[in-house]
Amino acid sequence: MSEETMTDAPPAAPLTAGSPKIPEATPSPAPATIFPSGSVIRMETRGLNFYYGAAQALYGVSLQVPEKSVTAFIGPSGCGKSTYLRCLNRMNDIIPDTRVEGDVLLDGNDIYGSGTDIVALRRRVGMVFQKSNPFPKSIFENVAYGLKINSLCRRSELPERVEKALRSAAIWDEVKDRLQGSALGLSGGQQQRLCIARALAIEPEVVLMDEPASALDPIATQKIEELIYDLKREYTIVIVTHNMQQAARVSEYTAFFMLGRLVEHDRTEKIFTNPGQKITEDYITGRFG
Amino acid sequence: MSRNSRRRALSKAVVTLCGMAVVLALIPLILVFVYVLKQGVSSLNWDFFTKMPKPVGETGGGMANALVGTLILIGLASIFAVPVGLTAGIYLSEYGKSRLASAVRFTADVLNGVPSIVIGIFAYGLAVLPVHRFSALAGGLALGFMMVPIITRTTEELLNLVPSNLREGALALGATRARAAFGVMVPAALPGIMTGILVSLARIAGETAPLLFTSFNNRFFTARLDQPISSLTVQVYTYAISPYDDWHRQAWAGALVLVTLVFLFSVLARMVTRRLERMHRA
């Protein structure tokens, strides 16, 4: 199935007789069985509800993200996977009239607690967006931005840190001779890798990626996927994707969302070969969505 | 007549009407410009820019004091209005949904429509009455009041044009809301904001009414801000209503310089806008 048809999937149809049924209660994932013993849980949500005004977008989502792994979120458009992702670094805070219930834990601490420093949180939980969003500044300045505003290093160390981040994002060789050139002069794929470099520069613990390759051609997509594969050695990665092959290729764990509920969360291999829910199987095999 | 040919004829008629309206709108502009040029050019010479006004009865002299005065007034107005307008615009764009923001927006629009003479009276009450003296500061204040709403609204509109995913990108890197606004959003919109400032300058450079009882006028050269100061517009007004032919000639020259000044600001604003558009397309 081409990426095009995947990304243009219509929003899930309302549940009526004949359409696939999703379980009312979110099944509680069994960490003991899906994560190898000794896994450290980096992020976790417990009974997370989210509301845009009066409309509820997430229903009691409980999920765990183990460190140094890739967790993929799949599901039809409008299923809440991006909303859920944006709860993990409180990016939804800037949307007016939204409300969160339940706990979101980073290393066991509730990030929605009153003592949370939101700036410190976002330094630890970085984000890459669906549409690449380089600042209209030079390539160097883009990567240095996070370091500068957080005063993470001395001015003299900037070039070194910028190079390291660009190397981590596998774009150093393409831009090393034009660091002072505008970031807007890069191709779409390069811009997205620059944004990844920018997120990595401040050395977050968790990197959230919201459909990072959905606007890219297959070759650029492949580069991003290889990059994600490399990055999980050092970072905990959570990726939202419309592309199921992508989820299968890059992730160890996959969570399937539908209509604001977490339907199934398991090892990726299990989800794609022997899903526990009929509806997951229907979605993966393209019977709807 | 068939439906198709009737439709074509109607279309042609509407386009012709639009074209005529454009010509009608342009005629006054062209007439003003040509007439001011014709009347002003003959009186415009080097003396006009470098010499002081001569006493009544002597011919010659220039408006050096008024020229400098106008530049000082515009400068003062910018110093007052740019910081206020800019930050207000940023506030409206960043926190535009709050009730205070809609109040500010409405107030700015009303202020923009307040007759300039009223602005002058306000500045008179604020900065002239308490100290019993006309001053450049009072004039600059009056002009500044006129600039603020223009700068506020253009800044807001241009910031709204900057894709909000830039803001999210900055926030996701640990920027505070203010940091994202000043460090990322404003620089991205800067050329457009500059245009707004230039447009507001073009708007106030030709104002007379707010200056009549704030900066007043001064026959002598001064750069002191607490003294009455001359300006091109008030000087042109004074000379134009005088009974002396030589002063009339000088008024025309002053009018020409004013129109040219406004024209230059507008052209500059356009050039900046062009550059912005090119940048966004790239």
Coordinates of C-alpha atoms in Angstrom, one line a residue:
Chain A
M1 CA 0.0 0.0 0.0
S2 CA 1.4 3.4 -0.9
E3 CA 2.1 6.0 1.7
E4 CA -0.3 8.3 -0.1
T5 CA -3.3 6.2 0.5
M6 CA -2.2 5.6 4.1
T7 CA -2.0 9.3 5.0
D8 CA -5.2 10.2 3.3
A9 CA -7.2 7.6 5.3
P10 CA -10.6 9.1 6.2
P11 CA -11.5 9.6 9.9
A12 CA -12.9 6.6 11.5
A13 CA -16.6 6.1 10.9
P14 CA -18.9 6.4 13.9
L15 CA -19.6 3.0 15.4
T16 CA -22.8 1.6 14.1
A17 CA -24.1 -1.8 13.6
G18 CA -21.8 -3.6 11.2
S19 CA -18.7 -1.5 11.7
P20 CA -16.0 -3.0 13.8
K21 CA -16.5 -2.9 17.6
I22 CA -13.9 -1.7 19.9
P23 CA -13.8 -2.9 23.5
E24 CA -15.3 -0.3 25.8
A25 CA -12.7 -0.6 28.5
T26 CA -9.1 -0.1 27.5
P27 CA -7.3 -3.4 28.1
S28 CA -4.6 -2.9 30.6
P29 CA -1.3 -3.8 28.9
A30 CA 0.7 -6.4 30.7
P31 CA 4.2 -5.0 30.9
A32 CA 5.6 -8.1 32.5
T33 CA 4.8 -10.0 29.4
I34 CA 5.5 -7.5 26.6
F35 CA 8.7 -5.9 27.9
P36 CA 11.8 -7.9 28.5
S37 CA 12.6 -8.3 32.2
G38 CA 14.7 -5.5 33.5
S39 CA 13.2 -2.9 31.2
V40 CA 13.2 0.6 32.7
I41 CA 9.9 2.4 32.1
R42 CA 10.7 5.9 31.0
M43 CA 7.2 7.3 30.5
E44 CA 3.8 6.1 31.6
T45 CA 0.3 7.3 31.5
R46 CA -2.5 6.1 33.8
G47 CA -6.1 6.5 32.8
L48 CA -5.4 9.5 30.6
N49 CA -8.5 11.4 29.5
F50 CA -8.2 14.4 27.2
Y51 CA -10.8 17.0 26.2
Y52 CA -10.9 19.7 23.5
G53 CA -13.5 21.9 25.1
A54 CA -16.5 19.5 25.6
A55 CA -15.3 16.9 23.1
Q56 CA -13.4 14.1 24.7
A57 CA -10.5 12.9 22.5
L58 CA -8.8 10.3 24.8
Y59 CA -10.5 7.8 27.0
G60 CA -8.6 6.3 29.9
V61 CA -5.4 5.6 28.0
S62 CA -2.8 3.6 30.1
L63 CA 0.4 2.9 28.4
Q64 CA 4.1 2.4 29.3
V65 CA 7.1 3.4 27.2
P66 CA 10.3 1.5 28.1
E67 CA 13.6 3.4 27.6
K68 CA 16.0 3.0 24.6
S69 CA 13.3 1.5 22.4
V70 CA 11.0 2.7 19.7
T71 CA 7.3 2.7 20.4
A72 CA 5.0 3.3 17.5
F73 CA 1.4 4.6 17.6
I74 CA -0.9 3.6 14.8
G75 CA -4.5 4.0 14.1
P76 CA -6.9 5.8 11.7
S77 CA -6.9 9.6 11.4
G78 CA -8.6 11.3 14.3
C79 CA -8.0 8.3 16.7
G80 CA -6.2 10.5 19.2
K81 CA -2.6 9.2 18.6
S82 CA -1.2 12.6 17.9
T83 CA -3.2 14.1 20.8
Y84 CA -1.8 11.5 23.1
L85 CA 1.8 12.1 21.9
R86 CA 1.4 15.8 22.5
C87 CA 0.3 15.1 26.1
L88 CA 3.7 13.5 26.8
N89 CA 5.5 16.9 26.6
R90 CA 2.5 19.1 27.4
M91 CA 2.4 20.5 23.9
N92 CA -1.4 20.6 24.1
D93 CA -1.1 23.3 26.8
I94 CA -0.9 26.0 24.2
I95 CA -4.2 24.9 22.6
P96 CA -6.8 27.0 24.5
D97 CA -9.7 25.3 26.2
T98 CA -8.2 21.8 26.6
R99 CA -8.2 19.6 29.7
V100 CA -6.3 16.6 30.9
E101 CA -7.3 14.0 33.5
G102 CA -5.2 11.2 34.7
D103 CA -1.5 10.8 35.2
V104 CA 1.4 11.2 32.8
L105 CA 4.6 10.1 34.5
L106 CA 8.2 10.7 33.4
D107 CA 10.5 8.6 35.5
G108 CA 7.7 8.2 38.0
N109 CA 7.0 11.9 38.4
D110 CA 3.7 13.4 37.3
I111 CA 4.4 16.0 34.6
Y112 CA 1.0 17.6 35.0
G113 CA 1.7 18.1 38.7
S114 CA 1.8 21.6 40.0
G115 CA 5.5 21.6 40.6
T116 CA 6.4 20.8 37.0
D117 CA 8.7 23.2 35.2
I118 CA 7.4 22.9 31.7
V119 CA 10.6 24.3 30.1
A120 CA 12.6 21.6 31.9
L121 CA 10.1 19.0 30.9
R122 CA 10.4 19.9 27.2
R123 CA 14.2 19.8 27.4
R124 CA 13.9 16.2 28.6
V125 CA 11.1 15.3 26.2
G126 CA 11.9 16.6 22.7
M127 CA 9.6 16.7 19.7
V128 CA 9.8 16.4 16.0
F129 CA 6.8 17.6 14.0
Q130 CA 4.9 16.2 11.0
K131 CA 5.7 19.3 8.9
S132 CA 9.3 20.2 9.2
N133 CA 9.6 23.6 10.8
P134 CA 13.1 25.0 10.6
F135 CA 13.4 28.5 11.9
P136 CA 14.1 31.1 9.2
K137 CA 17.7 31.3 10.4
S138 CA 21.0 29.6 9.3
I139 CA 21.4 25.9 9.6
F140 CA 23.9 26.5 12.5
E141 CA 21.5 28.8 14.3
N142 CA 18.7 26.3 14.0
V143 CA 20.6 23.6 15.8
A144 CA 22.2 26.0 18.3
Y145 CA 18.9 27.5 19.2
G146 CA 17.9 25.0 21.9
L147 CA 21.4 25.1 23.4
K148 CA 21.5 28.8 23.5
I149 CA 18.1 29.4 25.1
N150 CA 18.7 26.8 27.7
S151 CA 22.3 27.9 28.2
L152 CA 23.3 24.3 28.0
C153 CA 26.9 24.9 27.0
R154 CA 29.5 27.6 26.7
R155 CA 29.5 29.7 23.5
S156 CA 32.9 28.2 22.5
E157 CA 31.5 24.7 22.7
L158 CA 28.6 25.5 20.3
P159 CA 30.2 24.5 17.1
E160 CA 31.2 21.1 18.6
R161 CA 27.7 20.5 19.9
V162 CA 26.1 21.5 16.7
E163 CA 28.3 19.2 14.7
K164 CA 27.5 16.3 17.1
A165 CA 23.8 16.9 16.7
L166 CA 24.0 17.1 12.9
R167 CA 26.1 13.9 12.8
S168 CA 23.5 12.1 15.0
A169 CA 20.8 13.2 12.6
A170 CA 22.9 11.9 9.6
I171 CA 22.9 15.2 7.9
W172 CA 26.3 16.5 8.8
D173 CA 28.0 15.5 5.5
E174 CA 25.3 17.3 3.5
V175 CA 25.4 20.6 5.3
K176 CA 28.9 20.9 6.7
D177 CA 30.0 23.3 4.0
R178 CA 26.9 25.5 4.3
L179 CA 26.3 25.9 8.0
Q180 CA 25.7 29.6 7.7
G181 CA 23.3 29.2 4.8
S182 CA 19.6 29.5 5.4
A183 CA 17.8 26.4 6.6
L184 CA 15.0 27.1 4.2
G185 CA 17.3 26.3 1.3
L186 CA 17.4 22.6 2.2
S187 CA 15.2 20.0 0.7
G188 CA 12.2 18.7 2.6
G189 CA 13.9 15.6 3.8
Q190 CA 17.0 17.5 4.8
Q191 CA 14.8 20.1 6.6
Q192 CA 13.2 17.3 8.6
R193 CA 16.6 15.8 9.5
L194 CA 17.7 19.2 10.5
C195 CA 14.7 19.4 12.8
I196 CA 15.7 16.1 14.3
A197 CA 19.2 17.4 14.8
R198 CA 17.8 20.5 16.5
A199 CA 15.7 18.3 18.8
L200 CA 18.8 16.0 19.6
A201 CA 21.1 19.0 20.2
I202 CA 19.7 19.5 23.7
E203 CA 20.1 15.8 24.4
P204 CA 16.6 14.9 25.5
E205 CA 15.9 11.6 27.1
V206 CA 12.7 11.0 25.1
V207 CA 12.1 12.0 21.5
L208 CA 8.5 12.3 20.3
M209 CA 8.0 12.1 16.6
D210 CA 4.7 13.1 15.1
E211 CA 4.5 11.4 11.6
P212 CA 8.1 12.6 10.9
A213 CA 8.2 11.2 7.4
S214 CA 4.6 11.6 6.2
A215 CA 5.5 14.6 3.9
L216 CA 8.6 13.0 2.5
D217 CA 9.4 10.9 -0.6
P218 CA 10.4 7.3 -0.1
I219 CA 14.2 7.9 -0.2
A220 CA 14.0 10.6 2.4
T221 CA 11.6 8.4 4.4
Q222 CA 14.1 5.6 4.3
K223 CA 16.8 7.9 5.7
I224 CA 14.6 9.0 8.5
E225 CA 13.8 5.4 9.3
E226 CA 17.4 4.3 9.4
L227 CA 18.1 7.3 11.6
I228 CA 15.3 6.3 14.1
Y229 CA 16.8 2.8 14.1
D230 CA 20.2 4.2 15.1
L231 CA 18.9 6.7 17.6
K232 CA 17.2 4.1 19.8
R233 CA 20.5 3.1 21.2
E234 CA 20.7 6.4 23.0
Y235 CA 17.2 7.7 23.1
T236 CA 13.7 6.6 24.0
I237 CA 11.6 7.2 20.9
V238 CA 7.8 7.4 20.5
I239 CA 6.6 7.8 16.9
V240 CA 3.2 8.4 15.5
T241 CA 2.8 7.0 12.0
H242 CA 0.1 6.4 9.5
N243 CA 2.3 4.0 7.7
M244 CA 2.0 0.5 9.1
Q245 CA 5.0 -0.8 7.3
Q246 CA 7.0 2.0 8.9
A247 CA 5.7 1.0 12.3
A248 CA 6.7 -2.6 11.6
R249 CA 10.1 -1.6 10.4
V250 CA 11.3 0.8 13.0
S251 CA 9.5 -0.1 16.3
E252 CA 9.8 -2.8 19.0
Y253 CA 6.4 -1.9 20.5
T254 CA 3.2 -0.8 18.8
A255 CA 0.1 0.7 20.3
F256 CA -3.1 0.7 18.2
F257 CA -5.5 3.6 18.9
M258 CA -9.0 3.9 17.8
L259 CA -11.7 6.5 18.6
G260 CA -9.6 7.9 21.4
R261 CA -9.0 4.5 23.0
L262 CA -6.0 2.4 23.3
V263 CA -7.1 -0.9 21.7
E264 CA -4.0 -2.9 21.9
H265 CA -0.4 -2.5 22.9
D266 CA 2.1 -5.2 22.4
R267 CA 5.4 -6.1 20.8
T268 CA 5.3 -4.9 17.2
E269 CA 6.0 -8.4 15.9
K270 CA 3.0 -9.7 17.8
I271 CA 0.7 -6.9 16.7
F272 CA 1.5 -7.5 13.1
T273 CA 1.5 -11.3 13.1
N274 CA -0.9 -12.3 15.8
P275 CA -2.9 -9.3 17.1
G276 CA -5.0 -10.0 20.2
Q277 CA -8.0 -8.0 19.0
K278 CA -10.1 -8.6 15.9
I279 CA -10.3 -4.9 15.2
T280 CA -6.5 -4.5 15.2
E281 CA -6.3 -7.3 12.7
D282 CA -9.0 -5.6 10.5
Y283 CA -7.1 -2.3 10.6
I284 CA -3.7 -3.8 9.9
T285 CA -5.0 -5.9 7.0
G286 CA -6.6 -2.8 5.6
R287 CA -10.2 -3.9 6.0
F288 CA -11.0 -0.3 7.2
G289 CA -9.3 2.9 8.0
Chain B
M1 CA -29.5 37.7 -27.6
S2 CA -28.4 34.3 -26.5
R3 CA -27.6 33.6 -22.8
N4 CA -23.9 33.2 -23.6
S5 CA -23.5 36.4 -25.5
R6 CA -25.5 38.3 -22.8
R7 CA -23.2 36.8 -20.2
R8 CA -20.1 37.9 -22.1
A9 CA -21.5 41.4 -22.6
L10 CA -22.3 41.7 -18.9
S11 CA -18.8 40.5 -18.0
K12 CA -17.2 43.1 -20.3
A13 CA -19.4 45.9 -18.9
V14 CA -18.4 45.0 -15.3
V15 CA -14.7 44.9 -16.2
T16 CA -15.0 48.2 -18.0
L17 CA -16.7 49.8 -15.0
C18 CA -14.0 48.5 -12.7
G19 CA -11.3 50.0 -15.0
M20 CA -13.1 53.3 -15.0
A21 CA -13.3 53.3 -11.2
V22 CA -9.5 52.7 -11.1
V23 CA -8.9 55.7 -13.4
L24 CA -11.2 57.8 -11.3
A25 CA -9.4 56.9 -8.1
L26 CA -6.0 57.6 -9.7
I27 CA -7.0 61.0 -11.2
P28 CA -6.9 63.0 -7.9
L29 CA -3.6 61.4 -7.0
I30 CA -2.0 62.2 -10.3
L31 CA -3.5 65.7 -10.4
V32 CA -2.2 66.5 -6.9
F33 CA 1.2 65.1 -7.7
V34 CA 1.6 66.9 -11.0
Y35 CA 0.3 70.2 -9.6
V36 CA 2.5 70.2 -6.5
L37 CA 5.4 69.2 -8.7
K38 CA 4.7 72.1 -11.2
Q39 CA 4.3 74.7 -8.4
G40 CA 7.0 73.4 -6.1
V41 CA 9.9 72.6 -8.4
S42 CA 10.4 76.3 -9.4
S43 CA 10.8 77.3 -5.8
L44 CA 12.9 74.3 -4.8
N45 CA 16.6 75.1 -4.6
W46 CA 19.5 74.4 -2.4
D47 CA 18.7 77.4 -0.2
F48 CA 15.4 75.8 0.7
F49 CA 17.2 72.9 2.4
T50 CA 20.0 74.9 3.9
K51 CA 18.7 78.4 4.8
M52 CA 16.6 79.6 7.6
P53 CA 13.4 81.5 7.0
K54 CA 13.9 85.2 6.2
P55 CA 12.0 88.0 8.0
V56 CA 8.8 89.1 6.5
G57 CA 9.4 91.3 3.4
E58 CA 12.7 89.8 2.5
T59 CA 12.6 87.2 -0.3
G60 CA 14.6 84.0 -0.3
G61 CA 15.5 81.9 2.6
G62 CA 14.5 78.3 3.2
M63 CA 13.0 75.8 5.6
A64 CA 16.1 74.1 7.1
N65 CA 14.6 74.4 10.6
A66 CA 11.3 72.9 9.5
L67 CA 13.1 70.0 7.7
V68 CA 15.1 69.2 10.8
G69 CA 12.1 69.7 13.0
T70 CA 10.0 67.2 11.0
L71 CA 12.8 64.6 11.2
I72 CA 13.1 65.1 14.9
L73 CA 9.3 64.9 15.4
I74 CA 9.1 61.7 13.3
G75 CA 12.1 60.3 15.2
L76 CA 10.4 61.1 18.6
A77 CA 7.1 59.6 17.5
S78 CA 9.0 56.4 16.4
I79 CA 10.8 56.2 19.8
F80 CA 7.4 56.5 21.6
A81 CA 5.3 54.3 19.2
V82 CA 7.5 51.5 17.9
P83 CA 8.1 49.8 21.3
V84 CA 4.5 50.2 22.4
G85 CA 3.0 49.2 19.0
L86 CA 5.4 46.3 18.6
T87 CA 4.8 44.7 22.0
A88 CA 1.1 45.3 21.8
G89 CA 1.0 43.6 18.4
I90 CA 3.0 40.7 19.8
Y91 CA 0.6 40.5 22.7
L92 CA -2.4 40.4 20.4
S93 CA -0.9 37.8 18.2
E94 CA 0.3 35.5 21.1
Y95 CA -2.6 35.9 23.5
G96 CA -5.2 37.1 21.0
K97 CA -8.1 35.0 22.4
S98 CA -8.3 36.7 25.8
R99 CA -11.0 39.3 26.6
L100 CA -8.3 41.9 27.2
A101 CA -6.9 41.3 23.8
S102 CA -10.2 41.9 22.0
A103 CA -10.6 45.1 24.0
V104 CA -7.1 46.2 23.0
R105 CA -7.8 45.3 19.4
F106 CA -11.0 47.3 19.4
T107 CA -9.4 50.2 21.1
A108 CA -6.6 50.2 18.5
D109 CA -9.1 50.3 15.7
V110 CA -11.0 53.1 17.3
L111 CA -7.8 55.1 18.0
N112 CA -6.9 54.6 14.3
G113 CA -10.1 56.4 13.3
V114 CA -9.9 59.3 15.8
P115 CA -9.5 62.6 13.9
S116 CA -5.9 63.8 14.2
I117 CA -7.0 67.1 15.6
V118 CA -8.5 65.3 18.5
I119 CA -5.3 63.5 19.1
G120 CA -3.6 66.9 19.0
I121 CA -5.9 68.2 21.7
F122 CA -5.3 65.1 23.8
A123 CA -1.5 65.6 23.6
Y124 CA -2.0 69.3 24.3
G125 CA -3.8 68.4 27.5
L126 CA -1.3 65.8 28.4
A127 CA 2.1 67.4 27.6
V128 CA 1.5 71.1 27.0
L129 CA -0.9 72.3 29.6
P130 CA 0.9 70.9 32.7
V131 CA 4.2 72.6 31.7
H132 CA 2.7 75.6 30.0
R133 CA 4.9 75.3 27.0
F134 CA 4.7 73.9 23.5
S135 CA 7.4 71.4 22.8
A136 CA 8.8 68.9 20.3
L137 CA 8.1 66.2 22.9
A138 CA 4.4 67.0 22.9
G139 CA 4.4 66.9 19.0
G140 CA 6.3 63.6 19.0
L141 CA 3.8 62.3 21.5
A142 CA 0.8 63.3 19.4
L143 CA 2.3 61.7 16.3
G144 CA 3.2 58.7 18.3
F145 CA -0.4 58.2 19.4
M146 CA -1.3 58.0 15.7
M147 CA 1.4 55.5 14.9
V148 CA 0.7 53.1 17.8
P149 CA -2.6 51.5 16.4
I150 CA -1.1 51.1 12.9
I151 CA 2.0 49.4 14.1
T152 CA 0.0 47.3 16.6
R153 CA -2.4 45.9 14.0
T154 CA 0.2 45.3 11.2
T155 CA 2.5 43.6 13.7
E156 CA -0.4 41.4 14.9
E157 CA -1.4 40.5 11.3
L158 CA 2.1 39.7 10.2
L159 CA 2.8 37.6 13.2
N160 CA -0.4 35.7 12.5
L161 CA 1.0 34.9 9.0
V162 CA 4.0 33.2 10.5
P163 CA 3.2 29.5 10.6
S164 CA 2.4 28.5 14.2
N165 CA 4.5 25.3 13.9
L166 CA 7.6 27.6 14.2
R167 CA 6.3 28.6 17.7
E168 CA 5.6 24.9 18.5
G169 CA 9.2 24.1 17.4
A170 CA 10.6 26.7 19.7
L171 CA 8.4 25.6 22.6
A172 CA 9.4 22.0 22.1
L173 CA 13.0 23.0 22.5
G174 CA 12.3 24.4 25.9
A175 CA 11.6 28.0 24.9
T176 CA 9.2 30.0 27.0
R177 CA 6.3 31.6 25.3
A178 CA 7.9 35.0 25.3
R179 CA 11.2 33.6 24.1
A180 CA 9.5 31.9 21.2
A181 CA 7.7 35.1 20.4
F182 CA 10.7 37.4 20.5
G183 CA 13.4 35.0 19.3
V184 CA 11.6 33.1 16.5
M185 CA 8.2 34.6 15.6
V186 CA 9.2 38.3 15.5
P187 CA 12.4 37.7 13.5
A188 CA 10.4 35.7 11.0
A189 CA 8.0 38.5 10.6
L190 CA 10.5 41.3 10.8
P191 CA 10.5 42.5 7.2
G192 CA 6.7 42.8 7.3
I193 CA 6.8 44.6 10.7
M194 CA 9.3 47.0 9.2
T195 CA 6.8 47.6 6.4
G196 CA 4.1 48.4 9.0
I197 CA 6.4 50.9 10.7
L198 CA 7.2 52.6 7.3
V199 CA 3.6 52.8 6.4
S200 CA 2.8 54.4 9.8
L201 CA 5.7 56.9 9.2
A202 CA 4.2 57.7 5.8
R203 CA 0.9 58.3 7.5
I204 CA 2.2 60.7 10.1
A205 CA 4.9 62.5 8.1
G206 CA 2.2 64.6 6.5
E207 CA 0.1 65.4 9.6
T208 CA -0.5 69.0 10.5
A209 CA -3.4 69.0 12.9
P210 CA -1.8 67.1 15.8
L211 CA 1.2 69.5 15.7
L212 CA -0.7 72.8 15.7
F213 CA -1.0 73.0 19.4
T214 CA 1.7 70.6 20.5
S215 CA 5.0 71.3 18.8
F216 CA 3.5 74.6 17.5
N217 CA 6.1 76.3 15.2
N218 CA 9.4 78.1 15.6
R219 CA 10.9 80.6 13.2
F220 CA 14.4 79.7 14.5
F221 CA 16.5 76.6 14.4
T222 CA 16.3 74.4 17.5
A223 CA 17.0 70.9 18.3
R224 CA 15.8 71.2 21.9
L225 CA 13.0 68.8 22.7
D226 CA 11.4 71.0 25.4
Q227 CA 11.0 74.0 23.0
P228 CA 8.5 74.6 20.3
I229 CA 9.8 73.2 17.1
S230 CA 9.1 73.9 13.4
S231 CA 7.8 71.2 11.1
L232 CA 7.3 71.1 7.3
T233 CA 3.6 70.7 7.6
V234 CA 2.9 73.5 10.0
Q235 CA 5.3 75.8 8.1
V236 CA 3.5 75.0 4.9
Y237 CA 0.2 75.8 6.6
T238 CA 1.5 79.1 8.0
Y239 CA 3.0 80.2 4.7
A240 CA 0.1 79.1 2.6
I241 CA -2.4 81.3 4.6
S242 CA 0.0 84.3 4.6
P243 CA -0.6 87.2 2.2
Y244 CA 3.0 87.0 0.7
D245 CA 3.8 85.6 -2.7
D246 CA 7.3 84.5 -1.7
W247 CA 5.9 82.6 1.2
H248 CA 3.3 80.9 -1.1
R249 CA 6.2 79.8 -3.4
Q250 CA 8.0 78.4 -0.4
A251 CA 4.8 76.6 0.8
W252 CA 4.6 74.9 -2.6
A253 CA 8.2 73.8 -2.3
G254 CA 7.5 72.5 1.2
A255 CA 4.5 70.6 0.0
L256 CA 6.6 69.0 -2.7
V257 CA 9.2 67.9 -0.2
L258 CA 6.5 66.5 2.0
V259 CA 4.8 64.5 -0.8
T260 CA 8.2 63.2 -1.8
L261 CA 8.9 62.1 1.8
V262 CA 5.6 60.2 2.0
F263 CA 6.2 58.8 -1.4
L264 CA 9.7 57.5 -0.4
F265 CA 8.3 55.9 2.8
S266 CA 5.7 54.1 0.7
V267 CA 8.1 53.0 -1.9
L268 CA 10.5 51.7 0.8
A269 CA 7.6 49.9 2.4
R270 CA 6.7 48.2 -0.9
M271 CA 10.3 47.2 -1.5
V272 CA 10.5 45.5 1.9
T273 CA 7.2 43.8 1.2
R274 CA 8.4 42.4 -2.1
R275 CA 11.5 41.0 -0.4
L276 CA 9.3 39.4 2.2
E277 CA 7.1 37.8 -0.4
R278 CA 10.2 36.5 -2.3
M279 CA 11.6 35.1 0.9
H280 CA 8.4 33.2 1.7
R281 CA 8.1 31.8 -1.8
A282 CA 11.6 30.4 -1.6

